[in-house]
């Protein structure tokens, strides 16, 4: 089993739109994330956190999660239908390097 860092990417336009979301819509969006987390179950090692906007790049990493999966294909299955992509964001992943002897 491998551990993967999941990066949630947003554009500056998406970040501006998210800043204007009313509280009710924000709560509904958070519930979608919680439902996704329940589906992934104990393979979701760390739900993660939003990250602050840093600089002027149009596309930035806006958050992360850590997931354990048996393969990239299984990870892709966990991420299928993720609320971040439903909202227009993109997701990228990277496998943690296994350090011999650690």
PDB file of C-alpha atoms in Angstrom:
ATOM      1  CA  UNK A   1       0.000   0.000   0.000  1.00  0.00           C
ATOM      2  CA  UNK A   2       1.262   3.480  -0.865  1.00  0.00           C
ATOM      3  CA  UNK A   3       0.508   6.881   0.537  1.00  0.00           C
ATOM      4  CA  UNK A   4      -0.429   9.684  -1.868  1.00  0.00           C
ATOM      5  CA  UNK A   5      -0.518  13.454  -1.508  1.00  0.00           C
ATOM      6  CA  UNK A   6      -3.619  14.833  -3.211  1.00  0.00           C
ATOM      7  CA  UNK A   7      -3.392  18.452  -4.353  1.00  0.00           C
ATOM      8  CA  UNK A   8      -6.534  20.501  -4.980  1.00  0.00           C
ATOM      9  CA  UNK A   9      -5.873  23.166  -7.620  1.00  0.00           C
ATOM     10  CA  UNK A  10      -7.972  26.250  -8.311  1.00  0.00           C
ATOM     11  CA  UNK A  11      -7.783  29.199 -10.663  1.00  0.00           C
ATOM     12  CA  UNK A  12      -7.830  32.787  -9.457  1.00  0.00           C
ATOM     13  CA  UNK A  13     -11.371  33.138 -10.882  1.00  0.00           C
ATOM     14  CA  UNK A  14     -12.545  30.099  -8.914  1.00  0.00           C
ATOM     15  CA  UNK A  15     -10.958  31.451  -5.705  1.00  0.00           C
ATOM     16  CA  UNK A  16     -12.723  34.797  -6.202  1.00  0.00           C
ATOM     17  CA  UNK A  17     -16.036  33.012  -6.781  1.00  0.00           C
ATOM     18  CA  UNK A  18     -15.577  30.878  -3.658  1.00  0.00           C
ATOM     19  CA  UNK A  19     -14.984  34.014  -1.567  1.00  0.00           C
ATOM     20  CA  UNK A  20     -18.491  35.209  -2.482  1.00  0.00           C
ATOM     21  CA  UNK A  21     -20.377  31.980  -1.661  1.00  0.00           C
ATOM     22  CA  UNK A  22     -23.190  32.455   0.884  1.00  0.00           C
ATOM     23  CA  UNK A  23     -22.841  30.521   4.184  1.00  0.00           C
ATOM     24  CA  UNK A  24     -25.639  28.054   3.320  1.00  0.00           C
ATOM     25  CA  UNK A  25     -23.971  27.099   0.054  1.00  0.00           C
ATOM     26  CA  UNK A  26     -20.608  26.830   1.802  1.00  0.00           C
ATOM     27  CA  UNK A  27     -22.105  24.456   4.407  1.00  0.00           C
ATOM     28  CA  UNK A  28     -23.638  22.323   1.647  1.00  0.00           C
ATOM     29  CA  UNK A  29     -20.255  22.151  -0.089  1.00  0.00           C
ATOM     30  CA  UNK A  30     -18.574  21.083   3.141  1.00  0.00           C
ATOM     31  CA  UNK A  31     -21.165  18.333   3.553  1.00  0.00           C
ATOM     32  CA  UNK A  32     -20.257  17.033   0.080  1.00  0.00           C
ATOM     33  CA  UNK A  33     -16.612  16.832   1.197  1.00  0.00           C
ATOM     34  CA  UNK A  34     -17.596  14.962   4.371  1.00  0.00           C
ATOM     35  CA  UNK A  35     -19.684  12.498   2.337  1.00  0.00           C
ATOM     36  CA  UNK A  36     -16.711  11.936   0.040  1.00  0.00           C
ATOM     37  CA  UNK A  37     -14.461  11.357   3.074  1.00  0.00           C
ATOM     38  CA  UNK A  38     -16.882   8.775   4.456  1.00  0.00           C
ATOM     39  CA  UNK A  39     -16.816   6.951   1.106  1.00  0.00           C
ATOM     40  CA  UNK A  40     -13.002   6.765   1.147  1.00  0.00           C
ATOM     41  CA  UNK A  41     -13.122   5.603   4.773  1.00  0.00           C
ATOM     42  CA  UNK A  42      -9.977   4.799   6.716  1.00  0.00           C
ATOM     43  CA  UNK A  43      -7.870   5.150   3.559  1.00  0.00           C
ATOM     44  CA  UNK A  44      -8.238   8.916   4.051  1.00  0.00           C
ATOM     45  CA  UNK A  45      -5.211   9.372   6.314  1.00  0.00           C
ATOM     46  CA  UNK A  46      -5.554  13.158   6.542  1.00  0.00           C
ATOM     47  CA  UNK A  47      -8.516  15.161   5.221  1.00  0.00           C
ATOM     48  CA  UNK A  48      -6.038  18.022   4.910  1.00  0.00           C
ATOM     49  CA  UNK A  49      -6.651  21.717   4.949  1.00  0.00           C
ATOM     50  CA  UNK A  50      -7.235  24.665   2.657  1.00  0.00           C
ATOM     51  CA  UNK A  51      -4.084  26.616   1.788  1.00  0.00           C
ATOM     52  CA  UNK A  52      -3.771  30.372   1.525  1.00  0.00           C
ATOM     53  CA  UNK A  53      -3.383  32.089  -1.821  1.00  0.00           C
ATOM     54  CA  UNK A  54       0.325  32.655  -2.408  1.00  0.00           C
ATOM     55  CA  UNK A  55       1.391  34.955  -5.194  1.00  0.00           C
ATOM     56  CA  UNK A  56       0.055  35.829  -8.599  1.00  0.00           C
ATOM     57  CA  UNK A  57      -0.041  32.465 -10.383  1.00  0.00           C
ATOM     58  CA  UNK A  58      -3.412  31.836 -12.014  1.00  0.00           C
ATOM     59  CA  UNK A  59      -3.580  28.177 -10.936  1.00  0.00           C
ATOM     60  CA  UNK A  60      -2.507  27.386  -7.385  1.00  0.00           C
ATOM     61  CA  UNK A  61      -2.694  24.516  -4.945  1.00  0.00           C
ATOM     62  CA  UNK A  62      -5.560  25.519  -2.685  1.00  0.00           C
ATOM     63  CA  UNK A  63      -5.620  22.472  -0.418  1.00  0.00           C
ATOM     64  CA  UNK A  64      -4.467  18.916   0.114  1.00  0.00           C
ATOM     65  CA  UNK A  65      -5.392  15.500   1.487  1.00  0.00           C
ATOM     66  CA  UNK A  66      -3.397  12.334   2.155  1.00  0.00           C
ATOM     67  CA  UNK A  67      -4.818   8.992   1.001  1.00  0.00           C
ATOM     68  CA  UNK A  68      -3.509   5.424   1.189  1.00  0.00           C
ATOM     69  CA  UNK A  69      -4.217   3.231  -1.833  1.00  0.00           C
ATOM     70  CA  UNK A  70      -3.057  -0.095  -3.226  1.00  0.00           C
ATOM     71  CA  UNK A  71      -2.497   1.424  -6.678  1.00  0.00           C
ATOM     72  CA  UNK A  72      -2.895   4.567  -8.753  1.00  0.00           C
ATOM     73  CA  UNK A  73      -6.054   2.997 -10.187  1.00  0.00           C
ATOM     74  CA  UNK A  74      -7.552   2.588  -6.714  1.00  0.00           C
ATOM     75  CA  UNK A  75      -6.607   6.179  -5.872  1.00  0.00           C
ATOM     76  CA  UNK A  76      -8.285   7.358  -9.082  1.00  0.00           C
ATOM     77  CA  UNK A  77     -11.422   5.476  -7.985  1.00  0.00           C
ATOM     78  CA  UNK A  78     -11.378   7.242  -4.610  1.00  0.00           C
ATOM     79  CA  UNK A  79     -11.135  10.598  -6.402  1.00  0.00           C
ATOM     80  CA  UNK A  80     -13.849   9.886  -8.970  1.00  0.00           C
ATOM     81  CA  UNK A  81     -16.749  12.296  -8.479  1.00  0.00           C
ATOM     82  CA  UNK A  82     -14.796  14.369  -5.942  1.00  0.00           C
ATOM     83  CA  UNK A  83     -16.611  17.584  -4.924  1.00  0.00           C
ATOM     84  CA  UNK A  84     -13.561  19.692  -5.832  1.00  0.00           C
ATOM     85  CA  UNK A  85     -13.726  18.677  -9.492  1.00  0.00           C
ATOM     86  CA  UNK A  86     -17.517  19.036  -9.487  1.00  0.00           C
ATOM     87  CA  UNK A  87     -16.954  22.672  -8.467  1.00  0.00           C
ATOM     88  CA  UNK A  88     -14.592  23.219 -11.414  1.00  0.00           C
ATOM     89  CA  UNK A  89     -11.238  22.605  -9.732  1.00  0.00           C
ATOM     90  CA  UNK A  90      -8.590  20.123 -10.747  1.00  0.00           C
ATOM     91  CA  UNK A  91      -6.781  17.458  -8.746  1.00  0.00           C
ATOM     92  CA  UNK A  92      -3.209  16.239  -9.042  1.00  0.00           C
ATOM     93  CA  UNK A  93      -1.540  13.498  -7.026  1.00  0.00           C
ATOM     94  CA  UNK A  94       1.934  12.400  -6.086  1.00  0.00           C
ATOM     95  CA  UNK A  95       3.026   9.218  -4.343  1.00  0.00           C
ATOM     96  CA  UNK A  96       5.141   9.538  -1.212  1.00  0.00           C
ATOM     97  CA  UNK A  97       8.671   8.239  -1.720  1.00  0.00           C
ATOM     98  CA  UNK A  98       9.427   5.146   0.309  1.00  0.00           C
ATOM     99  CA  UNK A  99      12.651   5.618   2.239  1.00  0.00           C
ATOM    100  CA  UNK A 100      14.610   2.382   2.755  1.00  0.00           C
ATOM    101  CA  UNK A 101      15.179   1.616   6.411  1.00  0.00           C
ATOM    102  CA  UNK A 102      12.555   4.040   7.661  1.00  0.00           C
TER     103      UNK A 102
END
